[in-house]
Coordinates of C-alpha atoms in Angstrom, one line a residue:
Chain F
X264 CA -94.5 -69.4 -181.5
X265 CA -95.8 -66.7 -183.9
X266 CA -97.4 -63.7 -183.0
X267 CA -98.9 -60.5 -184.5
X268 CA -98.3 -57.3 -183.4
X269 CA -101.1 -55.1 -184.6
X270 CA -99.9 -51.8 -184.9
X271 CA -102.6 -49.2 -184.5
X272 CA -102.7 -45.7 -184.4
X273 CA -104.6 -42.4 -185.2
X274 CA -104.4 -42.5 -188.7
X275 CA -104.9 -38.5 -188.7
X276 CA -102.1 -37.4 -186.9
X277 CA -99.8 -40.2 -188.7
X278 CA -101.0 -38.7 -192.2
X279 CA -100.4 -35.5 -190.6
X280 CA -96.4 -35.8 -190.6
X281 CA -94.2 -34.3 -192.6
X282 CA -92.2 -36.1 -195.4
X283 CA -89.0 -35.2 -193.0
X284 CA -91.0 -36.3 -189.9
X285 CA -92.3 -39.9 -191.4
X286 CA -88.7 -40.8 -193.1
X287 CA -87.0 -40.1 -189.4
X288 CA -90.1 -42.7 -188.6
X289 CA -89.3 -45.6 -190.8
X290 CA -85.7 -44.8 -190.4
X291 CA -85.5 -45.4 -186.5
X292 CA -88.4 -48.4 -187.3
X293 CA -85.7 -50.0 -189.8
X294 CA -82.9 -50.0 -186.8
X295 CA -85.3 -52.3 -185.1
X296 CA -86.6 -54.3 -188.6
X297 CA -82.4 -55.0 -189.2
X298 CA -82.1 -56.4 -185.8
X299 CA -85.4 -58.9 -185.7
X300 CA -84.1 -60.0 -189.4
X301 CA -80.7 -60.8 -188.2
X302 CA -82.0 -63.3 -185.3
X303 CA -84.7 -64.4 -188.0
X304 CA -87.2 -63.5 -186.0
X305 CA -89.5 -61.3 -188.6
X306 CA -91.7 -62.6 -190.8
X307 CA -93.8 -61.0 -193.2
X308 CA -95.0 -57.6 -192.5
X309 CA -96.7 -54.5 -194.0
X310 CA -97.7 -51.1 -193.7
X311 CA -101.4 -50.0 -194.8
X312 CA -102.3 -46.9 -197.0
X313 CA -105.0 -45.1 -194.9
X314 CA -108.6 -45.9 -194.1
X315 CA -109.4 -43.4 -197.0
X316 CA -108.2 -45.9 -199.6
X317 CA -110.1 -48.8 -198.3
X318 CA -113.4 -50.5 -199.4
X319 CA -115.2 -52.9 -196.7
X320 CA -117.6 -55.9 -197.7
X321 CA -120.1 -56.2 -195.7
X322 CA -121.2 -59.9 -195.4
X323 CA -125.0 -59.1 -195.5
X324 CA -127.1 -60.7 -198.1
X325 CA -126.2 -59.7 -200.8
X326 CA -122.9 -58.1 -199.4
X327 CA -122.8 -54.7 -199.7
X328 CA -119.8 -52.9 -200.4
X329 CA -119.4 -49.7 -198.3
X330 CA -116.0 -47.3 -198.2
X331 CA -113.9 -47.1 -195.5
X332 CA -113.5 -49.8 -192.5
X333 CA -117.5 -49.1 -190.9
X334 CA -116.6 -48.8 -187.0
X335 CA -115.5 -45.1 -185.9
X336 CA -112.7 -45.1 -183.9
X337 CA -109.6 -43.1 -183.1
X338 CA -107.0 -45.5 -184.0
X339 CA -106.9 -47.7 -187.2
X340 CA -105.1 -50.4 -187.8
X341 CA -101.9 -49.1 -189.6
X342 CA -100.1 -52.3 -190.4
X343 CA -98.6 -55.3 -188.4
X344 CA -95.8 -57.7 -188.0
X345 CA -95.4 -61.0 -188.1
X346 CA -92.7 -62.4 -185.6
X347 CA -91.5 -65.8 -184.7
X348 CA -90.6 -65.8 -180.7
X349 CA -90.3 -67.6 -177.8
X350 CA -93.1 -66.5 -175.7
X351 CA -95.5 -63.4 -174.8
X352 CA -92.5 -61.3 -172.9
X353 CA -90.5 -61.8 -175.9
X354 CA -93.0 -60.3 -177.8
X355 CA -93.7 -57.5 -175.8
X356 CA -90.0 -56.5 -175.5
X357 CA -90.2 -56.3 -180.0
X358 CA -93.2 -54.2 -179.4
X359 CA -91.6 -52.2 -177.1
X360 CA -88.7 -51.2 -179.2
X361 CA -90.9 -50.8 -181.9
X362 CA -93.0 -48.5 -179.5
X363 CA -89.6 -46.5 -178.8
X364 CA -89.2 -45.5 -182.5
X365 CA -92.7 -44.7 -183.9
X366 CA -94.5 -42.2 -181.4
X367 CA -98.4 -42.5 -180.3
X368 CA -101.0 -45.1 -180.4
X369 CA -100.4 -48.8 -179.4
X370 CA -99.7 -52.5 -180.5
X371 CA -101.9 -55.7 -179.5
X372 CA -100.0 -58.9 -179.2
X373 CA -101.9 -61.4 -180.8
X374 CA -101.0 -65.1 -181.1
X375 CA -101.5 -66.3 -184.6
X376 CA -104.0 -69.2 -185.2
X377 CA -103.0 -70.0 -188.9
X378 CA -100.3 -68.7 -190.9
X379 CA -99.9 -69.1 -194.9
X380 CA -97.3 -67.9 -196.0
X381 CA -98.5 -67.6 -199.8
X382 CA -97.0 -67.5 -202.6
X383 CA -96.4 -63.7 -203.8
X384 CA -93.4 -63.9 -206.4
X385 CA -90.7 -62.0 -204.6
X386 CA -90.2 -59.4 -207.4
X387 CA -94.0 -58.3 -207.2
X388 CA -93.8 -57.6 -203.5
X389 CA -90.8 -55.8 -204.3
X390 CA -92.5 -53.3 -206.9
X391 CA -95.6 -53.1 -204.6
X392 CA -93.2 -51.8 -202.0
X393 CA -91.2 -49.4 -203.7
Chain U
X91 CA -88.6 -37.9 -175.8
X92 CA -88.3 -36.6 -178.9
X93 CA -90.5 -39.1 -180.7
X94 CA -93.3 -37.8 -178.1
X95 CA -92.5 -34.3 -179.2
X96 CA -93.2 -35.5 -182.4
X97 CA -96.7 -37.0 -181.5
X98 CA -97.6 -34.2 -179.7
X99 CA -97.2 -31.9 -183.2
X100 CA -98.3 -34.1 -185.3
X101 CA -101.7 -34.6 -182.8
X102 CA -102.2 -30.9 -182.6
X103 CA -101.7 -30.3 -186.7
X104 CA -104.7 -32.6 -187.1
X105 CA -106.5 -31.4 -184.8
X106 CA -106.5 -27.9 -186.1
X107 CA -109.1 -27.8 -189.0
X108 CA -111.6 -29.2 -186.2
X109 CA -110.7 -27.6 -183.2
X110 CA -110.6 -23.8 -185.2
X111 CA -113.7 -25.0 -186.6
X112 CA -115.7 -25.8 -183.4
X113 CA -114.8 -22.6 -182.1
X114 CA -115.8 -20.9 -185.1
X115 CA -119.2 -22.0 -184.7
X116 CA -119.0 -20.9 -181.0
X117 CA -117.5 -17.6 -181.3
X118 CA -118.5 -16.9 -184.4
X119 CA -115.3 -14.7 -185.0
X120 CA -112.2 -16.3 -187.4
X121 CA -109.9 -14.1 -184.8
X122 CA -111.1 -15.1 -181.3
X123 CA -111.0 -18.9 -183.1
X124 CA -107.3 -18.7 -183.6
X125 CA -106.2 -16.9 -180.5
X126 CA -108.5 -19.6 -178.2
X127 CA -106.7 -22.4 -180.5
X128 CA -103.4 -20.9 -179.7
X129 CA -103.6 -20.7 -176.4
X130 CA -105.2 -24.1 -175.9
X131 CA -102.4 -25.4 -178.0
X132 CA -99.6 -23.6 -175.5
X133 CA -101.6 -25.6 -172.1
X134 CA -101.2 -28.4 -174.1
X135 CA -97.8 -28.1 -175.1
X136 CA -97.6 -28.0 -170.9
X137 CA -100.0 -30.2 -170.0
X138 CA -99.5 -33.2 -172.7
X139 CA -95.7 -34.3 -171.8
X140 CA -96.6 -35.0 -168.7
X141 CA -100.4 -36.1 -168.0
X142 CA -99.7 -38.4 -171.6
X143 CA -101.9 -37.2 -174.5
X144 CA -105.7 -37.1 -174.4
X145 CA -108.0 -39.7 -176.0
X146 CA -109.5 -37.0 -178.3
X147 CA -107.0 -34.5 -178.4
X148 CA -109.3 -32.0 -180.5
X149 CA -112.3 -32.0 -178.2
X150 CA -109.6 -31.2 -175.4
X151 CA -108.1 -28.1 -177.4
X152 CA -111.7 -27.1 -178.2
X153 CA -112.5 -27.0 -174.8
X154 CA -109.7 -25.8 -173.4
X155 CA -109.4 -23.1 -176.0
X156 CA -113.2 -22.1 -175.1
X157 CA -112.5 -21.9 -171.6
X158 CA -109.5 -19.7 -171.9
X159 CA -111.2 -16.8 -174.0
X160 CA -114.3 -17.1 -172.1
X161 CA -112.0 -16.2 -169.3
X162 CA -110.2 -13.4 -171.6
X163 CA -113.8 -11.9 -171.9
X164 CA -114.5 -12.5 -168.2
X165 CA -111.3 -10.5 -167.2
X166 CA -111.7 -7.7 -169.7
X167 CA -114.9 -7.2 -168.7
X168 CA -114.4 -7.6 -164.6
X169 CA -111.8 -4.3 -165.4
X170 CA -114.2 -2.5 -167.4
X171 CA -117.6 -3.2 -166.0
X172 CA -119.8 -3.6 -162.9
X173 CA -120.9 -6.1 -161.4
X174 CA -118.8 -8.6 -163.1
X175 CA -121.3 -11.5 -161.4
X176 CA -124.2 -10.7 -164.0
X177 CA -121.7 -10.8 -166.7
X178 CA -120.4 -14.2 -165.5
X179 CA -123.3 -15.8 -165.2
X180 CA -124.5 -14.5 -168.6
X181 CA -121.8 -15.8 -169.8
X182 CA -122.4 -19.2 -168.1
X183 CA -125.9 -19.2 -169.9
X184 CA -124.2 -19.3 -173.3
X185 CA -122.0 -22.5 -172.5
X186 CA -124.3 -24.7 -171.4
X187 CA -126.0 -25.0 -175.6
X188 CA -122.0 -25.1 -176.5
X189 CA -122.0 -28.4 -174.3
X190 CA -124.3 -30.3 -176.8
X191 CA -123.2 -28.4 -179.8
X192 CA -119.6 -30.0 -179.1
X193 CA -121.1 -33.0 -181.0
X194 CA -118.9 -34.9 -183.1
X195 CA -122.2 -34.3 -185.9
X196 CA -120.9 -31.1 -186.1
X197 CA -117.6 -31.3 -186.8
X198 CA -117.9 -31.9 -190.7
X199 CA -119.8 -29.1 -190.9
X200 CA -117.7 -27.0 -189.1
X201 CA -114.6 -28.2 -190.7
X202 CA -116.4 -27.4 -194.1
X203 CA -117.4 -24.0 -193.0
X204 CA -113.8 -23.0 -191.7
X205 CA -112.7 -24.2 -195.4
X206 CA -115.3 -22.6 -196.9
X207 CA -115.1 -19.3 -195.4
X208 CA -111.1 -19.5 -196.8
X209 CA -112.5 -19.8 -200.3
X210 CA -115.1 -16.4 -200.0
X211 CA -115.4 -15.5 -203.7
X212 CA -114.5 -12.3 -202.6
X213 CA -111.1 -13.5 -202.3
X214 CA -108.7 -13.7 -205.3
X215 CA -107.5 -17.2 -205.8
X216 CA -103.9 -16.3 -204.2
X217 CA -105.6 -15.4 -201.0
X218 CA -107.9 -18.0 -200.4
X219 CA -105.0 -20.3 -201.1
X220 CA -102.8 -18.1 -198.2
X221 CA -105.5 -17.8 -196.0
X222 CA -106.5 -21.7 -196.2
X223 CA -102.5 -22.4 -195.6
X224 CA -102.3 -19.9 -192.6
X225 CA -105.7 -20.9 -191.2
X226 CA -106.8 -24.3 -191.8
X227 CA -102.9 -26.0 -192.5
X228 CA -101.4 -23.4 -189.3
X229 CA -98.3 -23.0 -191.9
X230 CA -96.6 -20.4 -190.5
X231 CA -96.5 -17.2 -192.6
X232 CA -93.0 -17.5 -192.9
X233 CA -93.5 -21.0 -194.8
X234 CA -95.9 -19.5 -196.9
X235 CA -94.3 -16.7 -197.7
X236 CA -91.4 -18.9 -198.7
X237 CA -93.8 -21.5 -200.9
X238 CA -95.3 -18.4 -202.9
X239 CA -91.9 -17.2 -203.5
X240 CA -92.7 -13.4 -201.4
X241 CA -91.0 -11.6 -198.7
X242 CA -92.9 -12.6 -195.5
X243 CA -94.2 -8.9 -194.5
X244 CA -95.4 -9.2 -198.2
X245 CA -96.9 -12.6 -197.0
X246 CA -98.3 -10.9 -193.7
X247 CA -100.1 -8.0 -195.3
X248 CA -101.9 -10.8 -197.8
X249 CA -103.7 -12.6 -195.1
X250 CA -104.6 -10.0 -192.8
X251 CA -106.8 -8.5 -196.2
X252 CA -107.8 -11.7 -196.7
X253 CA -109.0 -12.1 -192.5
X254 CA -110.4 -9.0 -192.8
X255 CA -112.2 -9.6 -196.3
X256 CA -114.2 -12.6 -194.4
X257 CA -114.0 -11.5 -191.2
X258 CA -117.4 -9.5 -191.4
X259 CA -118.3 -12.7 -192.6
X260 CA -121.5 -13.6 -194.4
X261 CA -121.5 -17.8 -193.9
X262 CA -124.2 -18.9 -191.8
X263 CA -123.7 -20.6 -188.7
X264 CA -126.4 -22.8 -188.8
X265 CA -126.2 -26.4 -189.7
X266 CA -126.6 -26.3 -193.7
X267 CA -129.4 -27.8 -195.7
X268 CA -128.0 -30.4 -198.2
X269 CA -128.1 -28.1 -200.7
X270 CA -125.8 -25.3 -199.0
X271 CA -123.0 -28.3 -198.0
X272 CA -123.0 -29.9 -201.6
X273 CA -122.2 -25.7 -203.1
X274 CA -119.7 -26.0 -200.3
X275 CA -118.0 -29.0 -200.7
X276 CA -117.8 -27.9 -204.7
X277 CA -116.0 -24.9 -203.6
X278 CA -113.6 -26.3 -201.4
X279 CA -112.4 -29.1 -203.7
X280 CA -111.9 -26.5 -206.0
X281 CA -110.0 -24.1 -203.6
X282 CA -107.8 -27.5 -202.5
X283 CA -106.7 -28.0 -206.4
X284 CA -105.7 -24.2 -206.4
X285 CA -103.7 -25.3 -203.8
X286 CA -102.1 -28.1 -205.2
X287 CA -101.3 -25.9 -208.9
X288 CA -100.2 -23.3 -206.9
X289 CA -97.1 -26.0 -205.9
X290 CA -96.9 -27.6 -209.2
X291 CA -96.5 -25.1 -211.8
X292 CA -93.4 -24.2 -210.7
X293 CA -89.5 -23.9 -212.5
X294 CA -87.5 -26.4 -211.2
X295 CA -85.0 -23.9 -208.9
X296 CA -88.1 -23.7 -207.0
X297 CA -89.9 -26.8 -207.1
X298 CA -88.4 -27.7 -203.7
X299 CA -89.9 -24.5 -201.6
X300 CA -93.3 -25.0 -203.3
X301 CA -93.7 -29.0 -202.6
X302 CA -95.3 -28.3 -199.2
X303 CA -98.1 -26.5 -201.0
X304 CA -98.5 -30.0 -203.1
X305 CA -98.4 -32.3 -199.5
X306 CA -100.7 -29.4 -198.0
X307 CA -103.2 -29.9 -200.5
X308 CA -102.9 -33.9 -200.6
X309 CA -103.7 -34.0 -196.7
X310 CA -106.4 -31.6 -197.4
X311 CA -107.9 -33.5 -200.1
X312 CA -107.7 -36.3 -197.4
X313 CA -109.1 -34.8 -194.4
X314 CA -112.0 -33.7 -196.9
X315 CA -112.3 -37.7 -197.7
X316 CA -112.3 -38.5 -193.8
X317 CA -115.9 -36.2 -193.7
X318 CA -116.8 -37.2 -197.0
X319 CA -116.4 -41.1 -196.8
X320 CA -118.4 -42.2 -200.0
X321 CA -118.3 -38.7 -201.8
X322 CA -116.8 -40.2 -205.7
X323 CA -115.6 -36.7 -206.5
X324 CA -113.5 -36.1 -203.2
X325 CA -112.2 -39.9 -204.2
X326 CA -111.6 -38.7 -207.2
X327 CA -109.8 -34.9 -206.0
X328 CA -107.6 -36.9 -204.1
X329 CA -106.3 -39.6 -206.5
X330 CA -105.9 -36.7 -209.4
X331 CA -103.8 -34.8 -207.0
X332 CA -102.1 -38.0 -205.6
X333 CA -101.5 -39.6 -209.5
X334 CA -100.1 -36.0 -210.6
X335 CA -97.9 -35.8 -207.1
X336 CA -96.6 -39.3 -208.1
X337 CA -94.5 -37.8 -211.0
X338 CA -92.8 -35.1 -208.8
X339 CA -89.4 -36.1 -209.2
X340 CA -89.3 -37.0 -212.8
X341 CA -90.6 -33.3 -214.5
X342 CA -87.1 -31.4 -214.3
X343 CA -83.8 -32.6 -215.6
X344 CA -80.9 -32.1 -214.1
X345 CA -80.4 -28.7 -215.6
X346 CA -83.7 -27.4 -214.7
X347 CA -85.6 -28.2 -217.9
X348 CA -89.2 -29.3 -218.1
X349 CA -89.5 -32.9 -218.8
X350 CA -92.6 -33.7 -220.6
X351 CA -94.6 -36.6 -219.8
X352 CA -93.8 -39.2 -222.7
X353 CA -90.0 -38.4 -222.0
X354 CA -89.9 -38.8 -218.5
X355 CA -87.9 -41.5 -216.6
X356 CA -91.0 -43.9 -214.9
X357 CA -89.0 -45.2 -212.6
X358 CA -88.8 -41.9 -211.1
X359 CA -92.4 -41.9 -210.3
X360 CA -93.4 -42.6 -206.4
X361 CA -95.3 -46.1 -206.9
X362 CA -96.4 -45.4 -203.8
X363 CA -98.5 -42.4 -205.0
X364 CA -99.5 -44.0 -207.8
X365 CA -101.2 -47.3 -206.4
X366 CA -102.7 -44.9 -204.0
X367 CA -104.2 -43.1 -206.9
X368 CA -105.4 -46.3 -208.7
X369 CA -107.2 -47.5 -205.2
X370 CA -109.4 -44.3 -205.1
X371 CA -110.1 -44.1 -208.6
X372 CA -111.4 -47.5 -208.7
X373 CA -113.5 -47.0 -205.5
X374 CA -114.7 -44.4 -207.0
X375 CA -115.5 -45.3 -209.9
X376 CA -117.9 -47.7 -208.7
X377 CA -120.3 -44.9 -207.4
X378 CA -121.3 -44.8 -211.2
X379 CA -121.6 -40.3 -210.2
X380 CA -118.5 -39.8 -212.6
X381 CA -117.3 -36.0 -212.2
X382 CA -114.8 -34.2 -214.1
X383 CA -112.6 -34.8 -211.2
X384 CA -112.8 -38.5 -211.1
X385 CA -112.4 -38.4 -215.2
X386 CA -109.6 -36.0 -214.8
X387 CA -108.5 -38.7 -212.6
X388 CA -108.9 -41.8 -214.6
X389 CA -106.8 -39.8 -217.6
X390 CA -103.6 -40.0 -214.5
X391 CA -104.4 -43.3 -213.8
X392 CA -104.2 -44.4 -217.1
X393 CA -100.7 -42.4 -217.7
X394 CA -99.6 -44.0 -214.4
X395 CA -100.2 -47.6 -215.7
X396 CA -98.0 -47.3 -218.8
X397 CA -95.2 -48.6 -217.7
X398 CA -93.6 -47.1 -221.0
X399 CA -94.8 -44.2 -222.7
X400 CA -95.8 -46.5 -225.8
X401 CA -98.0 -48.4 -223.6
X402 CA -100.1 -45.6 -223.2
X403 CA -104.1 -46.1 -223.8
X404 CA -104.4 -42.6 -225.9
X405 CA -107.8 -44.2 -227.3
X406 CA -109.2 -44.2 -223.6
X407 CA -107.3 -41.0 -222.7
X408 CA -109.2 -40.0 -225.8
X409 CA -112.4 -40.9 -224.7
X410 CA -112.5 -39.4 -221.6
X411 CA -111.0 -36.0 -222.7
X412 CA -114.5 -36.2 -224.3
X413 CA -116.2 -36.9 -221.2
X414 CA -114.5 -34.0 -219.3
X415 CA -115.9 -31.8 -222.5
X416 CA -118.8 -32.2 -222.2
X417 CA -119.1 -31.9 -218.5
X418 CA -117.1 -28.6 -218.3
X419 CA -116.9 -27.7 -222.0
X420 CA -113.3 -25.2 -222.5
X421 CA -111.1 -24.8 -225.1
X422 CA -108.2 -26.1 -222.8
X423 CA -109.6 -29.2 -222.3
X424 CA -110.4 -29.5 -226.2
X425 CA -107.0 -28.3 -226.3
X426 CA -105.8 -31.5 -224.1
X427 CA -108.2 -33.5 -226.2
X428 CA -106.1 -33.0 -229.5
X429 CA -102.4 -34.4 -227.5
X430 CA -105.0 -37.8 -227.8
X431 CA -106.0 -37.0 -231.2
X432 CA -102.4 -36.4 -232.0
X433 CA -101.7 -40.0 -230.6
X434 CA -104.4 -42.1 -232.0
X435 CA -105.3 -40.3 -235.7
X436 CA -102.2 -38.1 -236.6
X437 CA -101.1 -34.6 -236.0
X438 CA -103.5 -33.6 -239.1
X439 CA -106.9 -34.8 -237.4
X440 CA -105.3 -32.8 -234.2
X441 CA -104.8 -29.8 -236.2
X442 CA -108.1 -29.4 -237.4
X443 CA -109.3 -29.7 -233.8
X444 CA -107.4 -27.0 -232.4
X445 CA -107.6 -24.9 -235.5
X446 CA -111.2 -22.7 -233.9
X447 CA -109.4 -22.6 -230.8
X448 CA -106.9 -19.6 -231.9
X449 CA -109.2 -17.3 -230.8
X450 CA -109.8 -18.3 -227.2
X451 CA -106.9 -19.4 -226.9
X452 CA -104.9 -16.8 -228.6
X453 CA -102.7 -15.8 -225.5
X454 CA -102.0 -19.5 -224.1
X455 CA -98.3 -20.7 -224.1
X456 CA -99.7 -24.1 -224.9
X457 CA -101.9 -23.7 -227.8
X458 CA -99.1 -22.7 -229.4
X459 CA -97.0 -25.0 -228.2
X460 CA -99.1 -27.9 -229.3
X461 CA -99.7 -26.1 -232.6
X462 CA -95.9 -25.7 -233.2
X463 CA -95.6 -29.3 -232.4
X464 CA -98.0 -30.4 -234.9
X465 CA -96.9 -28.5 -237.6
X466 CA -93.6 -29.7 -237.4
X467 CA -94.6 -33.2 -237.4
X468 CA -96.3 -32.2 -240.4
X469 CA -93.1 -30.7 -242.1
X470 CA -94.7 -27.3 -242.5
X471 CA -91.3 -26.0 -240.4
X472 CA -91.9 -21.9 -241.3
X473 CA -95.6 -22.4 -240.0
X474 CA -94.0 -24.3 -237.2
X475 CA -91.7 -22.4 -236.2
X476 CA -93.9 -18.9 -235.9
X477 CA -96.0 -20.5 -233.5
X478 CA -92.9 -21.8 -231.5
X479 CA -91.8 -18.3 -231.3
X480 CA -95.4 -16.7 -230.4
X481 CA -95.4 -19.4 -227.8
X482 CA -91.9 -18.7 -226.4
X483 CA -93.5 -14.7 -226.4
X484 CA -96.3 -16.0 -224.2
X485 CA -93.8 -18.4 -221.9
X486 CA -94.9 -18.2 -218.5
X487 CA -91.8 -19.5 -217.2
X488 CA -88.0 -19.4 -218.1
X489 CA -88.4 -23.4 -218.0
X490 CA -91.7 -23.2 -221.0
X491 CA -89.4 -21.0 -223.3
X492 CA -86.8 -22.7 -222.9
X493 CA -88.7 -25.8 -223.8
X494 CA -89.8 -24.4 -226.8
X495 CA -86.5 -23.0 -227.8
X496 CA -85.5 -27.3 -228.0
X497 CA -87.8 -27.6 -230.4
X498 CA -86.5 -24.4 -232.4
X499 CA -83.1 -25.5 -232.2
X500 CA -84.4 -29.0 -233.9
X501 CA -86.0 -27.1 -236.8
X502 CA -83.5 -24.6 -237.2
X503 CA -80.9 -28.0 -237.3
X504 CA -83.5 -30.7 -239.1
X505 CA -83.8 -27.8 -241.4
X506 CA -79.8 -27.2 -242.2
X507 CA -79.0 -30.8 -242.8
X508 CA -82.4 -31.0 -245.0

């Protein structure tokens, strides 16, 4: 069963991390990455830029188009996973080793609904990324 | 744990700008600010690892940090005066206002204020940027010191002037009229791209201790977008400084020479950075309130989309060259005007641009630079190469003359073989 695990935290303090601090991050996040790829259990996943780059349409009428996400709150949502697993525990246990290597805020465990996978050429994700 | 540890510094560096801020406002002393922040920071140092960080970790420092110099006061003056009960309870009377005034309305403001008070025109450029660092970043002096290339009592001496210089203090404490916070907010962008040139003209033996001052000024520019959500010209501070950041590692070679911008390797550049860039200055950009930051901006941007240096739009960079003229008309930016002429109509065209600019500009490393440049496309190599040798005179850094001296050596050699 796919789920999503939301990641969300404050977006603040995450921006607030040294260059040192974040690579140590994604390091110990990449332990746990290798080992959900190896059991083909990760699907597509992604880290956001922060709120600060974002634009939100508002579905009014006409939509308006304001900047930034519109609700206030101390976490954002950072980025998320995609992972194919058995059931909820199985999920929680990813989220809790993910939990172990990045410090503060929280994931939710959602089950996914619909999944398309699209249809991104490989090489364009790949320059997005780097 | 250590990634805790981690949480717990990285929750109390953000934090900072606000929590100092708020008690700013209540104290109304930049001294008293840091000491409460300090010692709020130390309970929570205690305090956090084991009760679990707070919701709102700012609004606990804030008032934490109140509480503990309120006590400071209340036990200096219990030993000096009597009865200490009337002084308590005065002293109650003035925190019940604070209360309401720990509104989350007034934090951009007081964020603003603390940043604005960093930039006092009193201050020479250096300071504000020391005193920002010290204050608003909590860089230690000893990191600053070490970014600005000085010993650290050096360092030390700077900001206490500078505390002093703006410690009499002469901002208002009141909320500002919306004229007061734009004249503010123009200041502070302005104090946070000091920042940012303070770490990026640099040779390259020290571009490594004067990054932080680039990342300092990046989460600066940042935090000022957080307050300013639909502000085009913070949008546009922050991608100019993000855009120019992106090229960090491709400006030196390995020997420590400056590598310009049409020679450098692109794949050096942090896409990252760059698509970062290209988000704000597109959202930005539909504000339709262009500013000579967001145009400024839009020149990166357009550098950073050539994925060769052949590719580059030199008509556009052109264009908006003129833009940023006659916004902020300066000989420098005319200057920068004629590398597009160059491009798009020929060294002469470019020539005759700068040509009224030797006055102005008569004591500017790159005027002559450029002027060298020209000439020698032109073949006019004795014309060339005195203004490559009043340039290398006026060489700000071992790295610009010896830049120059390349071109020199190509003359004196083009020259021989001719």
């Amino acid at each position: 069963m796919l789920y999503a695990l939301l990641c969300y935290n404050a977006e603040d303090v995450v921006f607030s991390w040294s260059q040192a601090e974040d690579d140590a991050v994604m390091d110990r996040l990449a332990r746990v990455h290798g080992k959900l790829r190896d059991t083909g259990k990760l699907g597509p996943s992604l880290r956001l830029m922060a709120t600060t780059t974002a634009a939100t349409l508002r579905k009014s009428d006409p939509p308006v188009v304001i900047d930034g996400p519109f609700a206030e709150t101390k976490e954002q949502l950072l980025g998320f996973y995609v992972v194919d697993v058995e059931n909820l525990d199985e999920a929680l246990t990813i989220a809790r080793d993910l939990g172990a290597a990045n410090p503060g805020g929280s994931y939710e465990i959602r089950p996914i609904r619909l999944f398309l996978p699209g249809a991104l050429p490989q090489t364009a994700a790949a320059a997005e990324h780097a | 744990m250590s990634g805790d540890l981690a949480w717990i510094e990285g929750a109390l560096t953000s934090a900072r700008p606000q929590a100092i801020g708020a008690l700013l406002r209540y104290f109304r002393d930049l001294e008293t600010a840091e000491e409460a922040y300090q010692d709020a920071c130390l309970r929570a140092l205690k305090a956090w690892p084991q009760n679990g960080p707070p919701r709102d970790p700012a609004a606990w420092l804030i008032m934490v940090g109140r509480n503990a110099a309120l006590d400071q006061a209340r036990r200096r003056n219990r030993q000096t005066e009597l009865p200490p009960e009337e002084v308590l309870s005065d002293l109650d009377d003035v925190e019940t206002p604070m209360a309401e005034r720990l509104d989350s309305a007034n934090y951009r403001d007081d964020i603003l204020r603390l940043l604005f008070i960093c930039c006092h025109p009193k201050l020479p450029a250096t300071q504000q940027i020391a005193l920002a660092l010290r204050v608003v970043s909590g860089l230690t002096v000893k990191q600053i010191a070490r970014a600005f290339l000085v010993s650290e009592a050096a360092m030390e001496q700077r900001i206490t002037r500078a505390k002093r210089q703006v410690g009499a203090g002469d901002t208002p404490f009141e909320t500002p009229t919306e004229e007061e916070r734009d004249a503010r907010l123009v200041a502070v962008m302005a104090m946070i791209y000091l920042v940012f040139n303070e770490g990026y003209s640099t040779a390259a033996k020290d571009a490594a201790a004067r990054i932080p001052l680039c990342d300092e000024a990046i989460r600066l520019a940042r935090l000022l977008q957080r307050l300013f959500p639909s502000e085009p010209e913070v949008m546009g501070l922050t991608a100019l400084l993000v855009l120019q950041h992106s090229r960090a590692a491709a400006r030196f070679d390995a020997e420590g020479n400056v590598v310009l911008l049409d020679d450098q390797d692109r794949s050096l550049w942090s896409r990252e950075l760059i698509n970062e860039g290209l988000a704000l200055i597109d959202k930005a950009m539909r504000h339709n309130r262009p500013g000579p930051y967001q145009v400024q901006a839009a020149i990166a941007a357009l550098h950073a989309r050539a994925h060769v240096a052949t590719d580059t739009d030199w008509a556009q960079i052109e264009a908006l060259y003129r833009a940023l003229e006659q916004m902020q008309p300066s000989p420098v930016i005319t200057l920068n005007r004629a590398v597009a002429v160059s491009k798009v109509s020929g060294p002469e065209a470019a020539l005759a641009l700068i040509e009224p600019l030797e006055d102005p500009l008569g004591g500017y490393f790159h005027f002559f630079g450029l002027k060298g440049a020209l000439l020698m496309q032109l073949g006019r190599t004795a014309e060339a190469r005195t203004a490559f040798d009043r340039a290398i005179a006026l060489a700000n850094t071992v790295a610009e003359a010896a830049h120059i001296r390349q071109h020199l050596d190509r003359l004196m050699s083009d020259g021989a073989t001719a």
